[in-house]
Coordinates of C-alpha atoms in Angstrom, one line a residue:
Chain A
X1 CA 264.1 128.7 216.4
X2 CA 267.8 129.4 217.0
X3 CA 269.2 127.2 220.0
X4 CA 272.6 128.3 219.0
X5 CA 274.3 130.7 221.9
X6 CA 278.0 131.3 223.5
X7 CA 277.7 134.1 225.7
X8 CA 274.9 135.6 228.3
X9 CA 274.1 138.4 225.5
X10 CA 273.4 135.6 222.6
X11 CA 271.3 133.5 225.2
X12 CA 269.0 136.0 226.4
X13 CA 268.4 137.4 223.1
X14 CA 267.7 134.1 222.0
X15 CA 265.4 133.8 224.9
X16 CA 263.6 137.1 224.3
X17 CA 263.6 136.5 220.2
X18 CA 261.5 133.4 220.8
X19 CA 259.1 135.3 223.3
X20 CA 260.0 132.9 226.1
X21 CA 261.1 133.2 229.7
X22 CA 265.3 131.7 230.2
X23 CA 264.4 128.7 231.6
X24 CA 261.6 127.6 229.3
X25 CA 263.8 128.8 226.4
X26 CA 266.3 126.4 227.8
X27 CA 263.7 123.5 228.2
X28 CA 262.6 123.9 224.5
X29 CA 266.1 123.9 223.3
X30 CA 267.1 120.4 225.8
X31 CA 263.4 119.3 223.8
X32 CA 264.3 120.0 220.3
X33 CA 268.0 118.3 221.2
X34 CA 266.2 115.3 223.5
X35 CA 263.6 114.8 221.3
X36 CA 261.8 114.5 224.5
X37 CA 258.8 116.0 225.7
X38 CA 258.4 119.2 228.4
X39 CA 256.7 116.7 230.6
X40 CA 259.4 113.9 230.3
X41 CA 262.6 116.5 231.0
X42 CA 260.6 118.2 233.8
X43 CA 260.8 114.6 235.2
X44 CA 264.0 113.8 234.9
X45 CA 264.9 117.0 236.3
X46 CA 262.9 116.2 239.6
X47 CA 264.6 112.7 239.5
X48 CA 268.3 114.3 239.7
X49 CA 267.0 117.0 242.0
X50 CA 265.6 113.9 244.0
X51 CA 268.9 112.2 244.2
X52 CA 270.9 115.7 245.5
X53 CA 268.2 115.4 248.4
X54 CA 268.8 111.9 249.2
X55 CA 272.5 112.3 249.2
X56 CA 272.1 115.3 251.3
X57 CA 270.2 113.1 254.0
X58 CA 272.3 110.4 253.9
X59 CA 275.9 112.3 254.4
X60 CA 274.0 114.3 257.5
X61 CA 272.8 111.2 258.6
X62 CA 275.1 109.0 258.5
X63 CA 278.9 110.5 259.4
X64 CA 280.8 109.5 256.0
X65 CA 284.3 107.7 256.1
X66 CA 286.4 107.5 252.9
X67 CA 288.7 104.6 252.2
X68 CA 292.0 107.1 252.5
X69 CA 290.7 108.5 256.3
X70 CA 290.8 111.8 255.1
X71 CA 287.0 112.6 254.6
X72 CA 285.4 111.9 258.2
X73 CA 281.6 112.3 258.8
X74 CA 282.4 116.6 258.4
X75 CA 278.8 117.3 257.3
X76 CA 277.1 115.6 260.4
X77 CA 279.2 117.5 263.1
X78 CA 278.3 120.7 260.9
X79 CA 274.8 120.1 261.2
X80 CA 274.3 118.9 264.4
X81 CA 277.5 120.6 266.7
X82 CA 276.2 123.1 269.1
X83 CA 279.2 125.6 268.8
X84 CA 277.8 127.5 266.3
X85 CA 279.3 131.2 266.3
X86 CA 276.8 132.7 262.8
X87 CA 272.7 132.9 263.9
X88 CA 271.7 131.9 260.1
X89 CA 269.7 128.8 259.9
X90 CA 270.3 129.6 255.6
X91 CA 273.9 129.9 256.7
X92 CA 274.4 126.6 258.1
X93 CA 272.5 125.0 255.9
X94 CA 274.3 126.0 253.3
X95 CA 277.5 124.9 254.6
X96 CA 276.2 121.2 256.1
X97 CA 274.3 120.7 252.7
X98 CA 277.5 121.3 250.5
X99 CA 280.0 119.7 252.2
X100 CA 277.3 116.7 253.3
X101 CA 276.6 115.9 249.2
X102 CA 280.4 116.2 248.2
X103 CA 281.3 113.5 251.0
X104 CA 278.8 111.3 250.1
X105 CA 280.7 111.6 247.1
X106 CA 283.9 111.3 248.6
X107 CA 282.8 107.7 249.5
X108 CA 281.3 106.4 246.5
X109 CA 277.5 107.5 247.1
X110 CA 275.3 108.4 244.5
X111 CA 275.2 111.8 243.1
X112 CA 274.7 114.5 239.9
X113 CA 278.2 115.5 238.6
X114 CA 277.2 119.6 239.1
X115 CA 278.9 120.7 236.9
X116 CA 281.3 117.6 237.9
X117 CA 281.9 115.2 240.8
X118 CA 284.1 117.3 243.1
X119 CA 281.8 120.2 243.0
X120 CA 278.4 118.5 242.9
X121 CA 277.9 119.6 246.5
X122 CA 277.4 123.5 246.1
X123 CA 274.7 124.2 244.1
X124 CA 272.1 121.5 244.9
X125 CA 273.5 122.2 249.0
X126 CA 272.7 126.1 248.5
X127 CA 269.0 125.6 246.9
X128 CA 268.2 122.8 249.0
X129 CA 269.6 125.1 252.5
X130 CA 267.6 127.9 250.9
X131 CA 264.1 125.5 250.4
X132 CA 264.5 124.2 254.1
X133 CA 265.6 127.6 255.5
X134 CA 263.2 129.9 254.2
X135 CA 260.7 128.1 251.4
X136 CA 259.1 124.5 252.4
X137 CA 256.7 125.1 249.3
X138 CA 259.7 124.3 247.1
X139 CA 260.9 121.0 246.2
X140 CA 261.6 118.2 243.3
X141 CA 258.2 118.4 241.8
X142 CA 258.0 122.4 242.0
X143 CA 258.9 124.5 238.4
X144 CA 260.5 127.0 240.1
X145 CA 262.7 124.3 242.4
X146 CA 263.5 123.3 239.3
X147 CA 264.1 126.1 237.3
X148 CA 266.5 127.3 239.7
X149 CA 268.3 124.4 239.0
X150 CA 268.4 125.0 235.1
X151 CA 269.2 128.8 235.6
X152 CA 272.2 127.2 237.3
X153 CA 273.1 125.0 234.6
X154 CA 272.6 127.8 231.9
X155 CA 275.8 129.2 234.1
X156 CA 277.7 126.0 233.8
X157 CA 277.0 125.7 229.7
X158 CA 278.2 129.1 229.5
X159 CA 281.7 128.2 231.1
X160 CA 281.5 124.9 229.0
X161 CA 281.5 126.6 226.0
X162 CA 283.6 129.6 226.6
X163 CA 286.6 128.2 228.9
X164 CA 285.9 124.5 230.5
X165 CA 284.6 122.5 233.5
X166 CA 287.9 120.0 234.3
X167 CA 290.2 120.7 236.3
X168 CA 292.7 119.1 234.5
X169 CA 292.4 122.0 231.8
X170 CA 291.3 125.0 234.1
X171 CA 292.2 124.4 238.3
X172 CA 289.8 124.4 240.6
X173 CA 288.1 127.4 239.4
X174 CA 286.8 125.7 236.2
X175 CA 284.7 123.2 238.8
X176 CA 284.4 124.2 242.6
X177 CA 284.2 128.1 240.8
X178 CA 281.7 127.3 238.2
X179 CA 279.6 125.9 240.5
X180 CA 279.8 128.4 242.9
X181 CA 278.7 131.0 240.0
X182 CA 275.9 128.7 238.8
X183 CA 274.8 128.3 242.6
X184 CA 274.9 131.8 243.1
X185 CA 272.5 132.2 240.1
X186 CA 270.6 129.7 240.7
X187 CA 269.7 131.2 244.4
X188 CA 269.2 134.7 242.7
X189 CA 266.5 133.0 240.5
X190 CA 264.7 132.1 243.5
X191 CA 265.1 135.3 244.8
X192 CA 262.7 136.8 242.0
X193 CA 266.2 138.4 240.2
X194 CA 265.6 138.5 236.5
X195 CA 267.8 136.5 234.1
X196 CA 270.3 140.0 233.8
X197 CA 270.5 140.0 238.3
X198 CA 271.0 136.1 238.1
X199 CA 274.1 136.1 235.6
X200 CA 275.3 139.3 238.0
X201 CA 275.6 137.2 241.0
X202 CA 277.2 134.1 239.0
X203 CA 279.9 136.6 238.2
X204 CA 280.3 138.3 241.0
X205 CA 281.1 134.7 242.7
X206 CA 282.8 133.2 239.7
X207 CA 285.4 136.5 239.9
X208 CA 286.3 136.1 243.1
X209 CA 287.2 131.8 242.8
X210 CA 289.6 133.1 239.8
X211 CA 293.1 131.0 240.0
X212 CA 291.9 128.6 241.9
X213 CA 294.4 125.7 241.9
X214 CA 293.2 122.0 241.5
X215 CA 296.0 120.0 243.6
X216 CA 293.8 117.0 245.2
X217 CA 295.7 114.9 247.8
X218 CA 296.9 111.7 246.4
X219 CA 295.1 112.6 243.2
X220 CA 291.6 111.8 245.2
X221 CA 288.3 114.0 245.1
X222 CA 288.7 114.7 248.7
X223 CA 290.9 117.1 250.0
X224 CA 290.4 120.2 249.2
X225 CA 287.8 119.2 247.4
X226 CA 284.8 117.8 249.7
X227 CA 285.0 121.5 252.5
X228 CA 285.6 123.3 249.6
X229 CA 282.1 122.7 248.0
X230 CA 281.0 124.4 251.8
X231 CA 283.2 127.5 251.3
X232 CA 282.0 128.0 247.7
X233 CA 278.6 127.8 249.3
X234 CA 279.4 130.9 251.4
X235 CA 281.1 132.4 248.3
X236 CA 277.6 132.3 246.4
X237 CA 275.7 133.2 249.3
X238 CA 277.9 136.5 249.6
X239 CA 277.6 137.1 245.9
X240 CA 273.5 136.7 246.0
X241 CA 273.7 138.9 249.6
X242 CA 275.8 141.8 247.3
X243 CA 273.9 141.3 244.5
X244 CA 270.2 142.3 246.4
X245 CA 271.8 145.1 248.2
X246 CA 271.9 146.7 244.7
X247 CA 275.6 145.7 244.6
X248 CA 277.0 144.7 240.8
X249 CA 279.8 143.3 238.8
X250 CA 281.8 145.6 237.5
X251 CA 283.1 143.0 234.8
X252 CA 280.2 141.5 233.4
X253 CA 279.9 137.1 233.3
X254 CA 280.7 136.7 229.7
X255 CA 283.9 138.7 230.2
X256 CA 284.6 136.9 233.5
X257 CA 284.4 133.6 231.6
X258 CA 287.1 134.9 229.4
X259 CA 289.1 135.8 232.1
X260 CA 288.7 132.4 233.5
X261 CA 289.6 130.4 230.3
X262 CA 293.4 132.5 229.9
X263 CA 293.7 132.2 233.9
X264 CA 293.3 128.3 233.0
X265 CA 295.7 129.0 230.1
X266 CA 298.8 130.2 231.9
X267 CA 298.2 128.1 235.2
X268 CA 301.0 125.6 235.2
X269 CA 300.1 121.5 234.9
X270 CA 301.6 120.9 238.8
X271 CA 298.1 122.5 240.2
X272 CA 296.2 121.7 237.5
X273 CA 294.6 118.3 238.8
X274 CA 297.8 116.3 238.2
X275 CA 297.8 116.0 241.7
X276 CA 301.8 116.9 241.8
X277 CA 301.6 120.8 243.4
X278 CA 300.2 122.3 245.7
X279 CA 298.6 120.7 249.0
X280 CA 299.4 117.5 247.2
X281 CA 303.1 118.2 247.5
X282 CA 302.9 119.0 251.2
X283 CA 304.4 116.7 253.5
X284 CA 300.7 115.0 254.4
X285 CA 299.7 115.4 251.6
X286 CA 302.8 113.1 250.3
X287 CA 301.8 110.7 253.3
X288 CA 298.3 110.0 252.4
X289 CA 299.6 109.9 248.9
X290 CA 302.1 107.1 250.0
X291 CA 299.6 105.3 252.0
X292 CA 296.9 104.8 249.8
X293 CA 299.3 103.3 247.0
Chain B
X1 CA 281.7 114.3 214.0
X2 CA 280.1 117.8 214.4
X3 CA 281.1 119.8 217.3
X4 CA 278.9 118.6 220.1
X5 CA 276.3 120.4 221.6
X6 CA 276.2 121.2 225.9
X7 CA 272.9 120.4 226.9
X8 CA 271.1 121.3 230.1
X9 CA 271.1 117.7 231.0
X10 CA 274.6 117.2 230.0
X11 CA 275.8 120.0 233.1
X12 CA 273.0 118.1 235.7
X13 CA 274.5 115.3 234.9
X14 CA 275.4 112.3 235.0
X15 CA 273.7 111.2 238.1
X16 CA 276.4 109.0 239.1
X17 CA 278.0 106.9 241.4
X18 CA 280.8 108.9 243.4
X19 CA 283.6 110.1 243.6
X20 CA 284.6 111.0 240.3
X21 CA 283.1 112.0 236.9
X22 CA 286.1 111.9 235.0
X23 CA 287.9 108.6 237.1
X24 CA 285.1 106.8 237.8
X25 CA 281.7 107.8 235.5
X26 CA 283.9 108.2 232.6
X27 CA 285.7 104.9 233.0
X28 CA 282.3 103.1 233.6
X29 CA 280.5 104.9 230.4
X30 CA 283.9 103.7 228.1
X31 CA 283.8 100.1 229.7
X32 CA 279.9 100.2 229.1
X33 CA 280.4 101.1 225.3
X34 CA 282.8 98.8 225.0
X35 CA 280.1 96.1 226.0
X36 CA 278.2 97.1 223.4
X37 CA 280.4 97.1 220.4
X38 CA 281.4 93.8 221.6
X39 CA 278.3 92.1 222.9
X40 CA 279.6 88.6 223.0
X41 CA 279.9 86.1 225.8
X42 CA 283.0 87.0 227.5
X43 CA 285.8 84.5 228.0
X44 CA 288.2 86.9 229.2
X45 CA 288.7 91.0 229.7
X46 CA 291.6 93.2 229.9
X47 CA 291.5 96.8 231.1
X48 CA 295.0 98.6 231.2
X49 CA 294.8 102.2 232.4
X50 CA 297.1 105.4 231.3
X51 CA 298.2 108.5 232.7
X52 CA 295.9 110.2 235.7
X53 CA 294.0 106.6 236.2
X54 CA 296.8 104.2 236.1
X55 CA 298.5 106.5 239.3
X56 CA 294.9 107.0 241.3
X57 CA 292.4 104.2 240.2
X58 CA 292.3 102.5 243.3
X59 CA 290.9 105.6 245.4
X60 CA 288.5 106.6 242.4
X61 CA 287.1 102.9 242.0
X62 CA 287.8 103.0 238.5
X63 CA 288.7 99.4 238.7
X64 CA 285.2 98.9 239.7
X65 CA 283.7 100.7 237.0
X66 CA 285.6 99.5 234.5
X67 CA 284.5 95.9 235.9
X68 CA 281.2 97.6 236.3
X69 CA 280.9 99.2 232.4
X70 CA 281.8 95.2 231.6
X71 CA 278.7 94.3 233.3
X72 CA 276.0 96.4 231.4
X73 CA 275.8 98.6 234.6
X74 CA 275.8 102.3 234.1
X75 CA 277.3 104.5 236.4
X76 CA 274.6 105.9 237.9
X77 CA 273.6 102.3 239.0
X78 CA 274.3 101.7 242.8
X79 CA 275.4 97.9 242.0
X80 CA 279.1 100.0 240.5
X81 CA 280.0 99.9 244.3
X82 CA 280.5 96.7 244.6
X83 CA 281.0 95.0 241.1
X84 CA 284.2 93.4 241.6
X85 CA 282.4 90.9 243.6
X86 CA 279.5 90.9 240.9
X87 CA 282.0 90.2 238.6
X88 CA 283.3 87.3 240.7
X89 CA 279.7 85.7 241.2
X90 CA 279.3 86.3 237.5
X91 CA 282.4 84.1 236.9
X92 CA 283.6 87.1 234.8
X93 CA 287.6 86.7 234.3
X94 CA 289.4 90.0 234.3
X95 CA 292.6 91.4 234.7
X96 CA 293.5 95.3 235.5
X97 CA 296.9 96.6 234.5
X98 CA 298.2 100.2 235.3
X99 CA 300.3 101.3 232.5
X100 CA 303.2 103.8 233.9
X101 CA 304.4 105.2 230.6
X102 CA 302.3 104.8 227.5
X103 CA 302.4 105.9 224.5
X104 CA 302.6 110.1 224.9
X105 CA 300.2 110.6 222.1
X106 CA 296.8 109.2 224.5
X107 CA 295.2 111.7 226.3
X108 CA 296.0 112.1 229.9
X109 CA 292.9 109.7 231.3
X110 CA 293.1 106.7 229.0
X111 CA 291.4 102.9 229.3
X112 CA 292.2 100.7 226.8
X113 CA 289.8 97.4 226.8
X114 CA 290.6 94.3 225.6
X115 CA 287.7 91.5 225.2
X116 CA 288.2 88.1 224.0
X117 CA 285.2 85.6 223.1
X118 CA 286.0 82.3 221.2
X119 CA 288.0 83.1 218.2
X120 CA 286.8 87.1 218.3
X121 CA 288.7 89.7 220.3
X122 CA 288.7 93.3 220.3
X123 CA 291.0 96.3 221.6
X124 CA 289.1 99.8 222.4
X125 CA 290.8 102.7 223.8
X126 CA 288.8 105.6 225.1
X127 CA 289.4 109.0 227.0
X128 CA 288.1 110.3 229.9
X129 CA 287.8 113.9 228.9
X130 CA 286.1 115.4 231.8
X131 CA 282.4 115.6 233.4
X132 CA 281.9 112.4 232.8
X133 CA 282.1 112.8 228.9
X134 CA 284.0 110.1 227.1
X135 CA 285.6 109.7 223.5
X136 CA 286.4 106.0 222.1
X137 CA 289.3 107.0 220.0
X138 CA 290.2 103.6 218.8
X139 CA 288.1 100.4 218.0
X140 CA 289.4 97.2 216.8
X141 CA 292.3 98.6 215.2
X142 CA 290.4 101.6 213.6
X143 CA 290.6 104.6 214.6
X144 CA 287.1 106.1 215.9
X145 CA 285.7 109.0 217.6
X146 CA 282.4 108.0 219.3
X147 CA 280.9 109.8 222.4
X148 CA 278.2 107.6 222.9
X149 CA 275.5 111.0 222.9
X150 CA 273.9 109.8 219.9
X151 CA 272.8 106.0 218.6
X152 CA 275.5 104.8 216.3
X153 CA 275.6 102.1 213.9
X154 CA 279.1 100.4 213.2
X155 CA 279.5 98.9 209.9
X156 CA 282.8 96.5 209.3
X157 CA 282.8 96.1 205.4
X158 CA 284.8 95.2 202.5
X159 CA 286.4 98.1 201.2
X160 CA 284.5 98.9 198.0
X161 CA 282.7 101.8 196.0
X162 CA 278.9 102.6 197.1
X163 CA 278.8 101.5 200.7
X164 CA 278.6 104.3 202.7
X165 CA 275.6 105.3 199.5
X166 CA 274.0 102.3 200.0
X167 CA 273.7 102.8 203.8
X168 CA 272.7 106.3 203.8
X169 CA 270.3 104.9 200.9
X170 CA 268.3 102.7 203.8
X171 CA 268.5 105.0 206.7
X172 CA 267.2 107.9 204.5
X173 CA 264.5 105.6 202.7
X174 CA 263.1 104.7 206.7
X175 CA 263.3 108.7 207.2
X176 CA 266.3 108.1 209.6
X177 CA 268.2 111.4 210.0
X178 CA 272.0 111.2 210.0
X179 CA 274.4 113.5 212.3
X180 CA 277.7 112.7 211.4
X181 CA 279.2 109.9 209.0
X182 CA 282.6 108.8 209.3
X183 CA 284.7 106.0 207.7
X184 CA 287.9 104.7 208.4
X185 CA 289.9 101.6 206.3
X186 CA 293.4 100.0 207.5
X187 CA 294.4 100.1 203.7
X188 CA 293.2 100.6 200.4
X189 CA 290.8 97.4 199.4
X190 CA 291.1 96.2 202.9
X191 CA 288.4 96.3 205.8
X192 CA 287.1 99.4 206.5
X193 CA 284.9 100.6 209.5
X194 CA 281.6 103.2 208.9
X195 CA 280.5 104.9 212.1
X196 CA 277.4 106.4 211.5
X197 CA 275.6 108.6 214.1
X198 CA 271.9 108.8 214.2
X199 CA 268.7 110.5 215.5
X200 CA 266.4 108.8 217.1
X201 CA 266.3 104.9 217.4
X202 CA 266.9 102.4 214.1
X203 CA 264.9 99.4 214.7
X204 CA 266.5 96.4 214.6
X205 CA 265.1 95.3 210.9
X206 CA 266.6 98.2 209.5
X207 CA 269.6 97.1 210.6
X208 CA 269.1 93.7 209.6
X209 CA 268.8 95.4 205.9
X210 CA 272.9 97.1 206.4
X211 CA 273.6 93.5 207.3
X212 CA 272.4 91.6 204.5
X213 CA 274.5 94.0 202.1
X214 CA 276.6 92.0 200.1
X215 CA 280.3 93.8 201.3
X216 CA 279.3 93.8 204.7
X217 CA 281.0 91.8 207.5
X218 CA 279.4 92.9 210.7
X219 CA 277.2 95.5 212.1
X220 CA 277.1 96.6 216.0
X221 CA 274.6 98.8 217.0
X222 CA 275.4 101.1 219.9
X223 CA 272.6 103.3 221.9
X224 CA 273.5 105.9 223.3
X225 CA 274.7 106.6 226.8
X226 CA 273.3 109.9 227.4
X227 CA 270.0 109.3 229.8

């Protein structure tokens, strides 16, 4: 078998060369890396799935308060405030989820890094929305649940290889972006798109997070960071509403990617998580910067 | 060391404690390592931090899982939130030192880990590259270039003619196949350091046979990190 890929072509003919759907390709290749069997990394993919869900809860639950003030119980007001101007329970799901697993993070809960820390909100918050909203026969334990979640991650392995997922080397778009895309895909899967409509609605997100600076207040994984993971939430849910009107890319995801990686190239270190440009140059941002040192 | 392969896992993943991969997962995954090549009672332990951590460590916790990676705890362990006082019930003495300007050459998230046991010490630098993903780039004086996604065995030996044979010899004789081989000496007849990466698990009497060889000084072996 070859497990060797570097763009959406090469993977699905890899996939279709070895007679197997994408994500069981991609579960024989983590075997034949792992060592371990089907059965063992289908339950370790229900424990991580497991521990979005709990951190989900937990930041709804219980308003979350950072050590620098600036992240302050958002999710729970999202979820339970009655203004509420959209009539999508999806919607707000979506947006309570995200922001709810990325301030958990904010204060030192636990979480997966998706594709990293500061974005580990989007995804998991968008299939999880999606599950409660419109699918209860979903969950941890559930192959499709979880091949959602590894149709995502083929997304986030593609921008690994091709550009990157840190900040430091690609702004914001190389984290809160990639997760968007893989969110978006990962959605589109459970929409019953085939691999080709998945990777569609990754790029039709991804393209529209491109430039995306990475200037986090005080250096921390809060601001923009935490409501971000909500708005990339929309930003996937758009791209999975375009993509099942019939609506496509016009640049296809591998060439995205490459637009991505020299975006990343020529974006100048101040906004590229240095934390010295940007909304961490602002006055407040300055402040929060001065009072957390 | 081959070019490293991105695995499903690798991108869901690491379940961690928050809020950052690279500040805090990264720096608890180095410290951790560190542990490992240096599994000795502690007397004393010295973590200086470089570039990005030295300026934001506090609001990432990296201070606690640096403390944390000293411990044996991983940082998807919920006991990372609060290891500093762990460390104190645990009588473990420590000292954390941001480093302003260091040397340019270290990549932009550096720890460097200093352990001292009895007469035996050790200085390890490693990088935070991103994701969670860590490179030890220095250990004990030798340069290195460890990422902790395969078992490794570290082999401190005199350096002489056959040794790296001799252990590829053993692992191949137990069927033990070997991903990437690197050696590195301070000077020419001097002590030299063999990293060898493996996969699977070598069982602890195959080991024993690298350290009975008649050139060898010490052998570590280090599991890997990667759940």
């Amino acid at each position: 078998m070859n497990w060797k890929f570097s763009t959406v072509v090469e993977l699905l003919d890899r996939a279709r060369e070895a007679g197997l759907s994408l994500p069981a390709y991609l579960l024989a290749r983590e075997s034949f890396y792992s060592g371990k069997g089907e059965d063992e990394l289908r339950a370790e993919l229900a424990r991580r799935i497991r521990v979005t869900k709990t951190a989900l809860d937990r930041g709804i639950r219980e308003p979350q308060r950072s050590f620098s003030s600036m992240t302050d119980g958002g999710a729970a007001k999202l979820a339970h405030g009655e203004a509420w101007p959209v009539e999508d329970e999806l919607f707000r799901r979506a947006l309570a989820y995200s922001l709810s697993i990325n301030e958990v993070n904010a204060c030192g809960g636990k979480v997966i890094a998706f594709p990293t820390a500061g974005s580990c909100g989007v995804a998991p918050g968008l299939l999880w929305a999606y599950r409660d909203a419109r699918d209860p026969s979903l969950g941890p334990d559930s192959p499709r649940f979880q091949d959602a979640f590894v149709v995502a991650s083929a997304v986030g392995m593609l921008i690994a290889l091709r550009a990157t997922l840190a900040g430091s080397a690609g702004g914001c778009q190389a984290e809160c972006g990639a997760a968007a895309a893989m969110a978006a895909a990962g959605l589109a899967f459970l929409l019953g798109e085939e691999p080709e409509g998945c990777f569609d609605a990754a790029a039709l997100s991804l393209k529209n997070c491109l430039g995306l600076a990475c200037d986090p207040v005080a250096g921390l994984v809060e601001v923009p960071c935490a409501k971000r993971n909500a708005f990339m939430a929309a930003n996937a849910l758009t791209a999975v509403c375009l993509r099942r009107a019939g609506i496509s890319s016009v640049i296809p995801f591998d060439e995205v990617v490459g637009a991505m990686k020299a975006i990343g190239d020529a974006m100048p270190a101040a906004i590229r998580e240095s934390a010295e440009g940007g909304l961490a140059a602002t006055p407040t941002g300055m402040s929060f910067r001065a009072k957390i040192q | 060391m081959s070019e490293r392969t991105i695995t499903l896992l690798d991108i869901f993943g690491p379940v961690m404690i928050g809020p950052s991969s690279s500040h805090t997962a990264g720096v608890a995954r180095i410290a951790f390592m560190a542990r490992k090549i240096f599994p000795y009672p502690l007397d004393r332990a010295k973590v200086s931090f470089h570039g990005s951590l030295a300026k934001t460590y506090k609001g990432h916790g990296s201070d606690k899982a640096a403390v944390a990676g000293l411990l044996g705890i991983l940082p998807e362990d919920e006991r990372l939130g609060y290891a500093l006082e762990l460390a104190e019930r645990e009588g473990l003495s420590y000292e954390i030192v941001a480093v302003a300007d260091g040397p340019e050459r270290y990549h932009p998230n550096t720890a460097v880990i200093e352990l001292w046991s009895g007469d035996k010490s050790i200085r390890i630098r490693g990088a935070s590259i991103g994701g969670g993903e860590i490179r030890l780039q220095s250990v004990g004086g030798f340069e290195a270039n460890l990422d902790g996604s395969l078992d490794a065995i570290l082999v401190l030996h005199k350096d002489e003619i056959g040794v790296i044979a001799i252990v590829s010899h053993i692992l191949a004789a137990s069927r033990f196949n070997i991903a990437s081989v690197a050696s590195h000496r301070k000077d020419k007849g001097d002590e030299a350091l063999l990293v060898v990466e493996v996969d699977g698990v070598v069982p602890s009497s195959i080991v024993a046979q690298i350290r009975d060889l008649p050139s060898v000084r010490e052998v570590v072996y280090v599991p890997s990190i990667r759940a």
